[in-house]
Coordinates of C-alpha atoms and ligand atoms in Angstrom, one line a residue:
X1 CA 3.3 11.1 38.1
X2 CA 4.6 14.4 37.0
X3 CA 6.2 12.9 33.9
X4 CA 4.2 15.1 31.5
X5 CA 4.9 18.8 31.7
X6 CA 2.8 21.1 29.7
X7 CA 5.2 24.0 29.9
X8 CA 8.2 21.7 29.0
X9 CA 10.7 24.5 29.4
X10 CA 13.1 22.9 31.8
X11 CA 15.9 21.9 30.0
X12 CA 18.5 19.2 31.2
X13 CA 20.5 20.6 33.9
X14 CA 23.4 18.8 33.2
X15 CA 24.6 16.5 30.3
X16 CA 27.0 13.8 30.4
X17 CA 27.7 11.5 27.3
X18 CA 29.9 8.9 29.1
X19 CA 32.2 7.5 26.4
X20 CA 35.2 5.0 26.8
X21 CA 37.6 6.5 24.0
X22 CA 38.8 9.9 24.7
X23 CA 39.1 10.3 21.1
X24 CA 35.2 10.0 20.7
X25 CA 35.1 13.0 22.5
X26 CA 37.6 15.1 20.4
X27 CA 35.7 17.5 18.6
X28 CA 32.3 16.4 20.1
X29 CA 32.6 18.5 22.8
X30 CA 31.5 21.1 20.3
X31 CA 27.9 19.9 21.3
X32 CA 28.4 23.0 23.5
X33 CA 26.2 25.6 22.5
X34 CA 23.0 23.5 23.1
X35 CA 22.4 25.4 26.1
X36 CA 22.3 28.8 24.6
X37 CA 19.3 30.2 23.9
X38 CA 18.2 29.9 20.2
X39 CA 20.0 32.6 18.2
X40 CA 23.1 32.4 20.1
X41 CA 24.3 29.2 18.9
X42 CA 27.4 30.1 17.1
X43 CA 30.0 28.4 19.2
X44 CA 32.8 27.9 17.2
X45 CA 35.9 29.9 16.8
X46 CA 36.4 28.7 13.6
X47 CA 35.2 31.0 10.9
X48 CA 31.8 30.0 9.3
X49 CA 32.1 27.2 7.0
X50 CA 35.6 26.4 8.0
X51 CA 36.0 22.6 9.2
X52 CA 39.1 21.1 11.0
X53 CA 39.9 18.0 9.4
X54 CA 42.0 16.7 12.3
X55 CA 39.0 16.7 14.9
X56 CA 36.4 14.1 15.0
X57 CA 33.1 14.8 13.8
X58 CA 34.4 18.5 13.2
X59 CA 31.7 20.7 13.3
X60 CA 31.2 24.5 12.4
X61 CA 28.4 26.5 12.3
X62 CA 27.5 29.1 9.9
X63 CA 24.1 31.2 9.4
X64 CA 21.4 30.4 6.4
X65 CA 18.5 32.7 6.0
X66 CA 16.8 30.1 7.8
X67 CA 18.7 29.9 10.6
X68 CA 22.1 28.2 11.6
X69 CA 23.6 25.7 9.4
X70 CA 25.4 22.8 11.1
X71 CA 28.3 21.7 9.0
X72 CA 30.3 18.2 9.8
X73 CA 32.7 15.9 7.8
X74 CA 32.2 12.2 8.1
X75 CA 35.4 10.4 6.7
X76 CA 34.7 6.9 6.1
X77 CA 37.8 4.9 6.2
X78 CA 39.7 2.0 7.5
X79 CA 40.1 2.4 11.6
X80 CA 41.3 0.4 14.4
X81 CA 39.0 0.0 17.5
X82 CA 39.3 -1.6 20.9
X83 CA 36.1 -2.9 21.9
X84 CA 37.8 -4.6 24.9
X85 CA 40.7 -4.2 27.1
X86 CA 43.7 -5.2 25.1
X87 CA 42.2 -6.6 21.9
X88 CA 42.1 -4.0 19.0
X89 CA 40.3 -5.0 15.8
X90 CA 40.8 -3.4 12.4
X91 CA 37.3 -2.4 10.9
X92 CA 36.0 0.3 9.1
X93 CA 34.2 3.7 10.9
X94 CA 33.7 7.5 10.4
X95 CA 36.3 9.8 11.6
X96 CA 38.6 7.2 12.9
X97 CA 36.2 5.9 15.5
X98 CA 33.6 3.3 16.1
X99 CA 30.7 3.8 16.7
X100 CA 30.7 7.1 14.5
X101 CA 30.7 10.5 16.0
X102 CA 27.7 11.8 17.6
X103 CA 25.9 14.5 15.5
X104 CA 23.8 16.5 17.7
X105 CA 21.7 19.6 16.4
X106 CA 18.8 21.2 17.4
X107 CA 15.1 21.0 15.8
X108 CA 14.8 22.9 12.6
X109 CA 18.5 23.6 12.2
X110 CA 19.9 22.8 8.8
X111 CA 22.6 19.9 8.7
X112 CA 25.2 20.0 6.0
X113 CA 27.2 16.7 6.1
X114 CA 30.0 16.4 3.9
X115 CA 31.0 12.3 3.6
X116 CA 34.6 11.6 2.4
X117 CA 35.2 8.5 1.2
X118 CA 38.6 6.9 2.2
X119 CA 37.5 3.1 2.1
X120 CA 39.7 1.0 0.1
X121 CA 37.9 0.1 -3.4
X122 CA 34.5 0.6 -2.3
X123 CA 31.8 3.0 -3.0
X124 CA 29.7 4.2 0.3
X125 CA 26.6 6.3 1.1
X126 CA 25.1 7.6 4.1
X127 CA 21.5 7.4 5.0
X128 CA 19.8 9.5 8.0
X129 CA 17.8 6.6 9.4
X130 CA 14.4 7.7 10.4
X131 CA 14.6 11.7 9.0
X132 CA 12.3 12.5 6.2
X133 CA 14.7 14.1 4.4
X134 CA 14.3 15.3 0.7
X135 CA 14.5 12.3 -1.7
X136 CA 17.9 13.2 -3.2
X137 CA 19.6 13.3 0.4
X138 CA 18.4 9.8 1.4
X139 CA 21.6 8.1 0.8
X140 CA 20.3 4.7 -1.0
X141 CA 22.4 3.7 -3.8
X142 CA 20.6 2.7 -6.8
X143 CA 17.5 4.4 -5.5
X144 CA 18.5 8.1 -4.8
X145 CA 21.8 8.2 -5.8
X146 CA 25.1 6.6 -7.3
X147 CA 27.8 5.2 -4.7
X148 CA 30.3 8.0 -3.7
X149 CA 33.5 6.7 -5.1
X150 CA 36.7 6.1 -3.4
X151 CA 38.7 9.2 -2.8
X152 CA 35.6 11.4 -3.3
X153 CA 32.8 13.1 -1.3
X154 CA 29.5 14.2 -1.4
X155 CA 27.6 16.9 0.6
X156 CA 24.4 15.9 2.2
X157 CA 21.9 19.0 3.2
X158 CA 18.7 18.8 4.9
X159 CA 16.6 20.6 7.6
X160 CA 17.1 18.4 11.1
X161 CA 13.2 18.0 12.0
X162 CA 11.3 16.8 13.5
X163 CA 13.3 16.3 16.8
X164 CA 14.2 12.9 17.9
X165 CA 16.7 10.0 18.4
X166 CA 18.0 8.8 15.1
X167 CA 20.9 7.3 13.6
X168 CA 23.0 7.2 10.3
X169 CA 24.7 4.7 8.4
X170 CA 26.2 3.5 5.4
X171 CA 23.3 2.0 2.8
X172 CA 26.0 0.2 0.7
X173 CA 25.9 -3.7 0.8
X174 CA 26.9 -5.0 4.1
X175 CA 28.8 -1.9 5.3
X176 CA 26.7 -1.3 8.2
X177 CA 27.9 -4.5 9.9
X178 CA 31.4 -3.3 9.3
X179 CA 31.5 -0.4 11.5
X180 CA 29.8 2.1 9.2
X181 CA 27.4 3.5 11.9
X182 CA 26.8 6.5 14.3
X183 CA 24.2 8.4 16.3
X184 CA 22.2 11.4 15.3
X185 CA 20.4 13.4 17.8
X186 CA 17.9 16.2 17.1
X187 CA 17.2 18.1 20.1
X188 CA 13.4 19.3 21.1
X189 CA 13.1 23.1 21.9
X190 CA 10.3 21.9 24.2
X191 CA 10.7 18.2 25.6
X192 CA 7.2 16.9 26.7
X193 CA 8.8 15.1 29.6
X194 CA 11.1 16.6 32.5
X195 CA 14.8 15.3 32.9
X196 CA 18.1 16.3 34.6
X197 CA 20.5 14.5 32.5
X198 CA 20.7 12.3 29.3
X199 CA 22.6 9.2 28.5
X200 CA 23.1 7.7 24.9
X201 CA 22.9 4.0 24.7
X202 CA 24.1 2.4 21.6
X203 CA 23.5 -1.3 20.8
X204 CA 25.5 -3.0 18.1
X205 CA 26.5 -6.5 17.2
X206 CA 30.2 -6.3 16.5
X207 CA 31.8 -8.3 13.7
X208 CA 35.4 -8.7 13.7
X209 CA 36.1 -9.4 10.0
X210 CA 34.4 -8.4 6.7
X211 CA 30.5 -9.3 6.6
X212 CA 29.6 -11.8 4.1
X213 CA 26.3 -12.4 2.6
X214 CA 24.0 -15.3 3.8
X215 CA 24.7 -17.8 0.7
X216 CA 28.2 -17.5 1.5
X217 CA 27.8 -17.7 5.3
X218 CA 25.8 -21.0 4.5
X219 CA 28.5 -22.5 2.4
X220 CA 30.9 -21.7 4.8
X221 CA 29.2 -23.2 7.6
X222 CA 31.8 -26.0 7.8
X223 CA 34.5 -23.6 8.2
X224 CA 33.0 -21.3 10.8
X225 CA 31.9 -18.6 8.7
X226 CA 28.2 -18.0 10.2
X227 CA 26.1 -18.7 12.8
X228 CA 22.8 -20.5 12.2
X229 CA 19.8 -20.1 14.4
X230 CA 16.3 -21.0 15.1
X231 CA 13.7 -20.3 17.6
X232 CA 13.6 -24.0 18.8
X233 CA 17.4 -24.4 18.9
X234 CA 17.0 -27.9 17.7
X235 CA 20.3 -28.8 16.0
X236 CA 19.7 -29.3 12.0
X237 CA 23.2 -30.2 11.0
X238 CA 24.9 -31.3 14.0
X239 CA 28.6 -31.0 14.4
X240 CA 29.2 -28.6 11.6
X241 CA 30.2 -25.0 11.9
X242 CA 33.0 -25.4 14.3
X243 CA 35.5 -22.4 15.0
X244 CA 33.0 -19.6 15.2
X245 CA 29.9 -20.7 13.6
X246 CA 27.0 -22.5 15.3
X247 CA 24.0 -24.0 13.4
X248 CA 20.4 -25.0 15.1
X249 CA 16.9 -24.5 14.3
X250 CA 15.7 -23.5 10.8
X251 CA 15.2 -20.0 11.2
X252 CA 18.4 -19.0 9.4
X253 CA 21.7 -17.6 9.5
X254 CA 23.4 -15.0 11.7
X255 CA 26.8 -14.1 11.3
X256 CA 29.8 -14.9 13.8
X257 CA 29.6 -11.9 16.1
X258 CA 32.6 -11.4 18.3
X259 CA 30.1 -10.1 21.0
X260 CA 27.0 -7.7 21.6
X261 CA 28.3 -4.1 22.5
X262 CA 26.6 -1.5 24.3
X263 CA 28.4 2.3 23.2
X264 CA 31.3 0.4 21.7
X265 CA 32.1 -2.0 24.8
X266 CA 32.1 -5.6 25.1
X267 CA 30.1 -7.0 28.0
X268 CA 33.3 -7.8 30.3
X269 CA 34.5 -4.0 30.0
X270 CA 31.2 -2.3 30.3
X271 CA 30.5 1.1 29.8
X272 CA 29.4 3.1 33.1
X273 CA 26.4 5.4 33.1
X274 CA 26.2 7.6 36.2
X275 CA 23.0 8.8 37.9
X276 CA 22.1 10.7 41.2
X277 CA 19.7 9.8 43.9
X278 CA 16.6 11.8 42.9
X279 CA 17.4 12.7 39.3
X280 CA 15.3 11.9 36.4
X281 CA 17.5 10.4 33.6
X282 CA 16.9 10.1 29.9
X283 CA 18.4 7.3 28.0
X284 CA 18.4 7.3 24.5
X285 CA 18.2 3.6 23.1
X286 CA 19.6 3.2 19.7
X287 CA 19.6 -0.1 18.0
X288 CA 22.0 -0.1 15.2
X289 CA 22.8 -3.6 15.0
X290 CA 22.7 -5.4 11.6
X291 CA 21.0 -8.5 13.0
X292 CA 20.3 -8.5 16.5
X293 CA 17.0 -7.7 18.1
X294 CA 17.0 -7.1 21.8
X295 CA 15.0 -7.2 25.2
X296 CA 16.6 -4.8 27.4
X297 CA 15.9 -3.8 31.1
X298 CA 17.7 -2.2 33.8
X299 CA 17.8 -4.0 37.2
X300 CA 16.2 -2.5 40.2
X301 CA 14.2 0.2 38.0
X302 CA 11.4 0.6 35.8
X303 CA 11.5 2.3 32.6
X304 CA 9.0 5.2 31.4
X305 CA 9.0 5.1 27.9
X306 CA 8.6 8.7 26.3
X307 CA 9.8 8.2 22.7
X308 CA 9.4 5.6 19.8
X309 CA 11.5 6.2 16.7
X310 CA 12.2 9.8 18.3
X311 CA 8.6 10.7 18.5
X312 CA 7.0 11.7 21.6
X313 CA 4.6 9.4 23.4
X314 CA 2.5 9.6 26.5
X315 CA 4.8 8.1 29.0
X316 CA 4.1 4.7 29.9
X317 CA 5.9 2.6 32.6
X318 CA 7.4 -0.7 31.6
X319 CA 10.0 -3.3 33.1
X320 CA 11.6 -4.3 29.9
X321 CA 11.1 -3.3 26.2
X322 CA 12.1 -5.1 22.9
X323 CA 13.9 -3.1 20.4
X324 CA 14.6 -4.4 16.6
X325 CA 17.4 -3.2 14.1
X326 CA 16.8 0.3 13.5
X327 CA 14.3 1.3 16.4
X328 CA 14.9 3.8 19.1
X329 CA 13.2 4.3 22.2
X330 CA 13.9 7.1 24.9
X331 CA 13.1 6.2 28.2
X332 CA 13.2 7.9 31.5
X333 CA 14.4 6.4 34.5
X334 CA 13.8 7.5 38.2
X335 CA 17.0 7.3 40.1
X336 CA 15.4 5.9 43.4
X337 CA 17.6 2.8 44.2
X338 CA 21.2 3.8 45.1
X339 CA 23.6 1.1 44.0
X340 CA 25.4 -0.4 40.9
X341 CA 22.8 -2.1 38.5
X342 CA 23.2 -3.7 35.4
X343 CA 21.8 -2.6 32.1
X344 CA 21.3 -5.8 30.1
X345 CA 20.2 -6.1 26.5
X346 CA 19.8 -10.0 25.5
X347 CA 19.4 -11.3 22.0
X348 CA 15.9 -12.4 20.7
X349 CA 17.2 -14.9 18.3
X350 CA 20.8 -16.2 18.3
X351 CA 23.1 -17.4 21.1
X352 CA 25.6 -14.4 21.8
X353 CA 25.8 -13.3 25.3
X354 CA 23.9 -10.2 26.2
X355 CA 25.1 -6.7 26.0
X356 CA 25.9 -5.0 29.0
X357 CA 26.4 -1.8 30.9
X358 CA 26.6 -0.5 34.5
X359 CA 24.3 2.2 36.0
X360 CA 26.0 3.6 38.8
X361 CA 25.3 6.0 41.7
X362 CA 28.3 7.6 42.6
X363 CA 27.0 8.0 46.5
X364 CA 27.6 4.2 46.7
X365 CA 31.1 2.4 47.2
X366 CA 30.2 -0.8 44.6
X367 CA 31.2 -0.2 41.1
X368 CA 29.9 -3.2 39.7
X369 CA 26.5 -5.3 39.8
X370 CA 26.8 -8.8 40.8
X371 CA 28.6 -10.8 38.2
X372 CA 26.1 -11.9 35.6
X373 CA 23.2 -10.1 37.1
X374 CA 19.9 -10.5 35.2
X375 CA 17.5 -7.5 35.5
X376 CA 14.1 -8.6 37.0
X377 CA 12.8 -7.1 33.9
X378 CA 14.1 -9.8 31.9
X379 CA 12.7 -12.5 34.0
X380 CA 9.0 -11.4 34.1
X381 CA 7.1 -8.2 34.5
X382 CA 5.7 -5.8 31.9
X383 CA 7.3 -5.5 28.7
X384 CA 6.4 -2.7 26.2
X385 CA 3.7 -3.5 23.5
X386 CA 3.1 -1.3 20.6
X387 CA -0.5 -1.2 21.6
X388 CA 0.8 0.5 24.7
X389 CA 2.2 3.5 22.8
X390 CA -0.2 6.6 22.7
X391 CA 1.4 9.6 20.6
X392 CA 1.2 12.9 22.3
X393 CA 1.0 14.6 18.5
X394 CA -2.1 14.3 16.3
X395 CA -1.1 11.2 13.9
X396 CA -3.0 10.7 11.2
X397 CA -6.7 11.8 10.6
X398 CA -8.9 9.6 13.1
X399 CA -11.1 7.2 11.4
X400 CA -10.2 8.0 7.7
X401 CA -10.5 4.9 5.4
X402 CA -7.1 4.1 3.8
X403 CA -6.8 4.9 -0.1
X404 CA -5.0 2.1 -0.9
X405 CA -4.2 -1.3 1.3
X406 CA -1.5 -3.4 0.3
X407 CA -1.0 -6.9 1.8
X408 CA 2.3 -8.3 1.7
X409 CA 4.0 -11.6 2.8
X410 CA 7.3 -11.7 4.3
X411 CA 8.8 -15.0 3.9
X412 CA 12.4 -16.8 3.6
X413 CA 15.0 -18.5 5.3
X414 CA 17.4 -21.3 4.9
X415 CA 14.5 -23.7 3.7
X416 CA 14.6 -21.7 0.6
X417 CA 17.3 -21.8 -2.1
X418 CA 20.5 -19.9 -1.3
X419 CA 19.0 -18.3 1.9
X420 CA 16.9 -16.1 0.2
X421 CA 14.5 -13.2 1.8
X422 CA 11.6 -11.8 -0.1
X423 CA 8.6 -9.4 0.2
X424 CA 5.4 -11.1 -1.6
X425 CA 7.3 -13.6 -3.2
X426 CA 9.9 -11.1 -5.1
X427 CA 13.4 -10.6 -4.2
X428 CA 14.8 -7.0 -4.7
X429 CA 16.3 -5.8 -7.0
X430 CA 14.2 -8.4 -9.2
X431 CA 10.9 -6.6 -7.4
X432 CA 8.2 -4.5 -8.7
X433 CA 7.9 -0.8 -7.1
X434 CA 5.0 -0.3 -4.8
X435 CA 3.0 2.3 -6.6
X436 CA 1.4 5.4 -4.3
X437 CA 0.0 8.7 -5.2
X438 CA 0.8 11.9 -3.2
X439 CA -1.9 12.7 -1.0
X440 CA -3.1 9.2 -0.4
X441 CA -3.4 7.7 3.0
X442 CA -1.6 4.1 2.7
X443 CA -2.1 1.1 4.7
X444 CA 0.4 -1.7 4.7
X445 CA -0.7 -5.3 6.3
X446 CA 2.3 -7.5 6.9
X447 CA 2.3 -11.4 7.7
X448 CA 5.3 -13.1 8.5
X449 CA 5.5 -16.6 7.2
X450 CA 9.1 -17.4 8.4
X451 CA 10.9 -18.4 11.3
X452 CA 12.7 -15.1 11.9
X453 CA 11.4 -11.8 13.0
X454 CA 11.6 -8.6 10.7
X455 CA 12.1 -5.0 11.6
X456 CA 10.4 -3.3 8.6
X457 CA 11.4 0.1 7.9
X458 CA 10.1 2.9 5.6
X459 CA 12.1 6.0 4.3
X460 CA 11.1 9.1 3.9
X461 CA 8.0 9.1 6.1
X462 CA 6.8 8.2 9.8
X463 CA 3.9 5.7 9.8
X464 CA 1.4 5.2 12.5
X465 CA 1.3 1.7 14.4
X466 CA -1.4 1.6 16.5
X467 CA -1.6 5.1 18.1
X468 CA 2.0 5.9 17.7
X469 CA 4.2 7.6 15.1
X470 CA 7.2 5.0 14.3
X471 CA 9.6 4.4 11.4
X472 CA 10.4 0.9 11.9
X473 CA 8.3 -1.9 13.0
X474 CA 8.8 -5.4 14.1
X475 CA 6.9 -8.4 12.6
X476 CA 7.4 -11.0 14.9
X477 CA 8.5 -14.6 13.8
X478 CA 6.1 -17.6 13.1
X479 CA 3.0 -15.9 11.3
X480 CA 3.4 -12.8 13.3
X481 CA 1.3 -9.6 11.8
X482 CA 2.0 -6.0 11.6
X483 CA 0.2 -3.2 10.0
X484 CA 0.9 0.5 9.5
X485 CA -0.4 3.3 8.0
X486 CA 1.3 6.6 6.5
X487 CA 0.2 9.9 4.4
X488 CA 2.0 9.9 0.9
X489 CA 3.4 13.6 1.4
X490 CA 7.2 13.2 0.7
X491 CA 7.4 12.6 -3.0
X492 CA 10.1 10.3 -4.7
X493 CA 11.4 6.8 -4.5
X494 CA 11.6 5.4 -1.1
X495 CA 13.1 2.3 -0.3
X496 CA 11.3 -0.1 2.3
X497 CA 12.9 -2.9 3.9
X498 CA 13.9 -5.7 6.7
X499 CA 16.6 -3.8 8.8
X500 CA 18.0 -7.3 9.3
X501 CA 21.2 -6.2 7.1
X502 CA 21.5 -9.7 6.0
X503 CA 17.8 -10.1 5.0
X504 CA 18.0 -6.7 3.0
X505 CA 21.0 -7.8 1.1
X506 CA 19.2 -11.0 0.4
X507 CA 16.3 -9.4 -1.3
X508 CA 13.8 -8.4 1.3
X509 CA 13.4 -4.9 0.2
X510 CA 10.7 -2.9 -1.9
X511 CA 10.6 0.6 -3.4
X512 CA 7.6 2.9 -2.7
X513 CA 7.3 4.9 -5.9
X514 CA 5.0 8.1 -6.4
X515 CA 3.2 7.9 -9.6
Ligands
LIG1 CU1 18.6 2.4 8.6 CU2 17.0 1.5 4.5 O1 17.9 2.0 6.7
LIG2 CU1 14.4 -10.0 8.1

């Protein structure tokens, strides 16, 4: 298979970012200069440093000593969004849209993003999920900054490196589940895989109202405020939770989602991605859901996994993959099966119907796959395991013993009082910091004593899982284990938490502190 190119110099011959909403593209077609050679990236007709407040994701380019500075403005505020035909919802978003505008830069450029807070009565922050930014730019209220008050703004600036598929989101309270999320792409200068075009695929669980913490959802079960789920689906409190809520099992509660979306579209009104016969198509998969992990597959095709959490791996061919909240995978699909195919992501926990999109060859008449098509990869075949991932970079020094090892128990659930979630029995913010020293190699072993899975995310560092570099790793339910190692090379206070937003809010977090 010619999937790995040593020259790697072939750039995508064509880029199409299919989006449903034309407004989503306004100002984002600004991604234009990407095909110019380095040094010729100044695309904007605007004078350097200026920005146009009327355009979504308004971008300008200026020059710093180290190269181009890409300037964007993200304005957080109330928006109206249409996730299915004829149904608009009032929620929050960035620059008037949901999901937020795509920020796309090239590896090594500086990104300067001014965040304007136009939310009613709520402070906010933005976190650049996965990017090892300087501590002060990390956007965690109470850890790295105070929230930006309503009516005020803050400018974040950092070097966009390393290349990869990332995301940004509010890190305040439950704002992430109210639409304050978006994709952030840092393009490689020399990709290690060849491809002809790419598509961005954003997975999100869509809530129509204001999110509520677990203890409130639990109290409101009778009123349909939440959805309780467990892997065994045994009804524990039958007959309650009418009108939007549903309780079963003993695992925990999930919010009453309207639906699972791909690129902001309900499954009944799916986004369409095109690919032409003979092309190699890169899909950047981002799970920016708050409480949903997915198993994802494309009917009629296998997927060649090329990146995990933005970092390049030896391409590995699978039929499906599991993607937790905060995780990203890039996959290459060989377009060798003309037709209209279903790209499906089904929830691992809970009963919300799967997210869907259509992958279509323009050469065929058919525009939709058969109704309800389930890709073969969700019925069997090979599902990606972390052990399949082999970094193409040199991760940590081989065979070195860790300087420090931590064993952490993950526990909680509705059997605990008030639906609390904890790391080693402590509920953040009433939790001890995890102390490390600069230069150390730190190993963390996690054991899951609960009935739900936990995608655990570390800020400010990549960590090694098996032979791959990642920043988020799933610890499976029911005594699942996961381990990672990282080098303490980015001083500061760094948040470490479950990326199920509701678990985070209920205490499943710690701070790694450099002594
Ligand atoms: Cu997506 Cu604390 O992060
Ligand atoms: Cu969790």
